[in-house]
Amino acid sequence: NLKSFPPIDAGRFFIYASHVDARPLPGRIPMRIDPGAAFGTGTHATTSGCLLAIEDLGRRHRFYAPLDVGTGSGILAIAMAKLWKLPVLGTDIDPTAVRVAGENAVLNGVANLLNFRVGAGLKPISGHARFDLIVANILARPLTAIAPDLAGRLSPGGYAVLSGLIVRDERFVLGPYFAQGLVLERRYVRNGWLTLVLKKRG
């Protein structure tokens, strides 16, 4: 089964499973993610789309408080921690995913930067915490459902990366975010799947 997961290149990120002997070229960011009980090994177009969006945003902006909603294997949170060397919060409704994400954080040497919490959407976040980047790679309907909460937690001028939807769901998902004052900055289409980058007016 492991042999069906070859190493994956997504921008600067080199994603590999434990059976892979190859290592990335200098300047690449390695991430060891074994296929398992949580979504997110880099093989799906939504994950690779988010990784490309994160890398592109990092070229133009400096972030201080990222959030990964629906973290799954933790791959996107790990990518942000490795890319920017800063703390990242991740949430997931599935306790198993949170456990797996924590294990992957240890394997990738960034456990000290990552904090994973169990709960739906943004509910695990207490107080008035705000984030300058929120990544949510879930599904179209949950994306629309969390739009008010996500916009409320996003700092003015902050960015949201939304994925887990197919191209025909774009208008359905964007409507609730436009209603919250976010604007579309960029879209990535990969194999019929869509990743959207939005900005909160600041």
PDB file of N, CA and C in Angstrom, residues 10 18 23 46 59 62 73 87 89-90 92 95 98 131 136 139 147 156-157 168-169 176 182-184 193-194 198:
ATOM      1  N   ALA A  10       5.036  19.836  -4.449  1.00  0.00           N
ATOM      2  CA  ALA A  10       4.012  20.886  -4.499  1.00  0.00           C
ATOM      3  C   ALA A  10       4.698  22.198  -4.179  1.00  0.00           C
ATOM      4  N   SER A  18       7.219   7.190   4.741  1.00  0.00           N
ATOM      5  CA  SER A  18       8.388   6.628   5.420  1.00  0.00           C
ATOM      6  C   SER A  18       9.154   5.623   4.563  1.00  0.00           C
ATOM      7  N   ARG A  23      15.469  12.097  -1.091  1.00  0.00           N
ATOM      8  CA  ARG A  23      15.369  13.308  -0.298  1.00  0.00           C
ATOM      9  C   ARG A  23      15.345  14.514  -1.233  1.00  0.00           C
ATOM     10  N   THR A  46      -6.887  19.242  -3.786  1.00  0.00           N
ATOM     11  CA  THR A  46      -7.220  20.309  -2.845  1.00  0.00           C
ATOM     12  C   THR A  46      -6.043  20.591  -1.903  1.00  0.00           C
ATOM     13  N   ARG A  59       5.277  34.549  -0.162  1.00  0.00           N
ATOM     14  CA  ARG A  59       6.228  35.359  -0.922  1.00  0.00           C
ATOM     15  C   ARG A  59       5.910  36.849  -0.830  1.00  0.00           C
ATOM     16  N   ARG A  62       3.934  38.676   5.265  1.00  0.00           N
ATOM     17  CA  ARG A  62       4.462  38.034   6.464  1.00  0.00           C
ATOM     18  C   ARG A  62       3.294  37.760   7.403  1.00  0.00           C
ATOM     19  N   SER A  73      -4.573  15.339   8.609  1.00  0.00           N
ATOM     20  CA  SER A  73      -3.250  14.811   8.960  1.00  0.00           C
ATOM     21  C   SER A  73      -2.327  15.877   9.532  1.00  0.00           C
ATOM     22  N   PRO A  87       4.264  29.626  15.417  1.00  0.00           N
ATOM     23  CA  PRO A  87       3.208  28.750  15.941  1.00  0.00           C
ATOM     24  C   PRO A  87       1.979  28.739  15.037  1.00  0.00           C
ATOM     25  N   LEU A  89      -2.083  27.061  14.881  1.00  0.00           N
ATOM     26  CA  LEU A  89      -3.189  26.358  15.537  1.00  0.00           C
ATOM     27  C   LEU A  89      -3.970  25.575  14.491  1.00  0.00           C
ATOM     28  N   GLY A  90      -4.338  24.339  14.827  1.00  0.00           N
ATOM     29  CA  GLY A  90      -5.151  23.524  13.930  1.00  0.00           C
ATOM     30  C   GLY A  90      -6.343  22.934  14.663  1.00  0.00           C
ATOM     31  N   ASP A  92      -9.884  20.164  14.268  1.00  0.00           N
ATOM     32  CA  ASP A  92     -10.562  19.129  13.483  1.00  0.00           C
ATOM     33  C   ASP A  92     -11.662  18.518  14.339  1.00  0.00           C
ATOM     34  N   PRO A  95     -11.378  13.387  16.623  1.00  0.00           N
ATOM     35  CA  PRO A  95     -10.272  13.201  17.575  1.00  0.00           C
ATOM     36  C   PRO A  95      -9.123  12.375  17.008  1.00  0.00           C
ATOM     37  N   VAL A  98      -6.865  14.623  15.012  1.00  0.00           N
ATOM     38  CA  VAL A  98      -6.047  15.463  15.892  1.00  0.00           C
ATOM     39  C   VAL A  98      -4.875  14.660  16.461  1.00  0.00           C
ATOM     40  N   PHE A 131      -6.844  35.828  13.551  1.00  0.00           N
ATOM     41  CA  PHE A 131      -5.791  35.217  12.750  1.00  0.00           C
ATOM     42  C   PHE A 131      -5.614  35.998  11.452  1.00  0.00           C
ATOM     43  N   ALA A 136      -8.815  26.562   5.243  1.00  0.00           N
ATOM     44  CA  ALA A 136      -9.883  25.590   5.491  1.00  0.00           C
ATOM     45  C   ALA A 136     -10.046  24.708   4.262  1.00  0.00           C
ATOM     46  N   LEU A 139     -15.157  20.901   2.879  1.00  0.00           N
ATOM     47  CA  LEU A 139     -16.091  20.657   1.776  1.00  0.00           C
ATOM     48  C   LEU A 139     -16.940  21.902   1.558  1.00  0.00           C
ATOM     49  N   ALA A 147     -18.705  30.496   7.261  1.00  0.00           N
ATOM     50  CA  ALA A 147     -18.313  31.811   6.731  1.00  0.00           C
ATOM     51  C   ALA A 147     -18.402  32.938   7.761  1.00  0.00           C
ATOM     52  N   PRO A 156      -8.529  42.232  10.003  1.00  0.00           N
ATOM     53  CA  PRO A 156      -8.653  43.115   8.844  1.00  0.00           C
ATOM     54  C   PRO A 156      -7.383  43.042   7.986  1.00  0.00           C
ATOM     55  N   GLY A 157      -7.574  42.862   6.698  1.00  0.00           N
ATOM     56  CA  GLY A 157      -6.439  42.695   5.803  1.00  0.00           C
ATOM     57  C   GLY A 157      -5.914  41.273   5.750  1.00  0.00           C
ATOM     58  N   ARG A 168     -17.740  23.886 -10.015  1.00  0.00           N
ATOM     59  CA  ARG A 168     -19.125  24.334 -10.148  1.00  0.00           C
ATOM     60  C   ARG A 168     -19.704  24.864  -8.828  1.00  0.00           C
ATOM     61  N   ASP A 169     -19.025  24.614  -7.691  1.00  0.00           N
ATOM     62  CA  ASP A 169     -19.494  25.112  -6.392  1.00  0.00           C
ATOM     63  C   ASP A 169     -18.943  26.497  -6.051  1.00  0.00           C
ATOM     64  N   PRO A 176     -21.526  33.570   0.592  1.00  0.00           N
ATOM     65  CA  PRO A 176     -21.512  33.906   2.017  1.00  0.00           C
ATOM     66  C   PRO A 176     -20.264  34.690   2.442  1.00  0.00           C
ATOM     67  N   LEU A 182     -15.431  39.828   2.428  1.00  0.00           N
ATOM     68  CA  LEU A 182     -14.198  39.317   1.840  1.00  0.00           C
ATOM     69  C   LEU A 182     -14.250  39.465   0.314  1.00  0.00           C
ATOM     70  N   VAL A 183     -13.084  39.591  -0.282  1.00  0.00           N
ATOM     71  CA  VAL A 183     -12.993  39.725  -1.739  1.00  0.00           C
ATOM     72  C   VAL A 183     -12.079  38.620  -2.278  1.00  0.00           C
ATOM     73  N   LEU A 184     -12.361  38.198  -3.502  1.00  0.00           N
ATOM     74  CA  LEU A 184     -11.575  37.143  -4.129  1.00  0.00           C
ATOM     75  C   LEU A 184     -10.275  37.713  -4.671  1.00  0.00           C
ATOM     76  N   TRP A 193     -10.763  20.529  -9.226  1.00  0.00           N
ATOM     77  CA  TRP A 193     -10.913  20.999  -7.853  1.00  0.00           C
ATOM     78  C   TRP A 193     -10.402  22.427  -7.739  1.00  0.00           C
ATOM     79  N   LEU A 194     -10.983  23.164  -6.808  1.00  0.00           N
ATOM     80  CA  LEU A 194     -10.745  24.601  -6.735  1.00  0.00           C
ATOM     81  C   LEU A 194     -10.200  24.988  -5.364  1.00  0.00           C
ATOM     82  N   LEU A 198      -9.024  34.458  -0.537  1.00  0.00           N
ATOM     83  CA  LEU A 198      -9.827  35.650  -0.304  1.00  0.00           C
ATOM     84  C   LEU A 198      -9.125  36.569   0.694  1.00  0.00           C
TER      85      LEU A 198
END
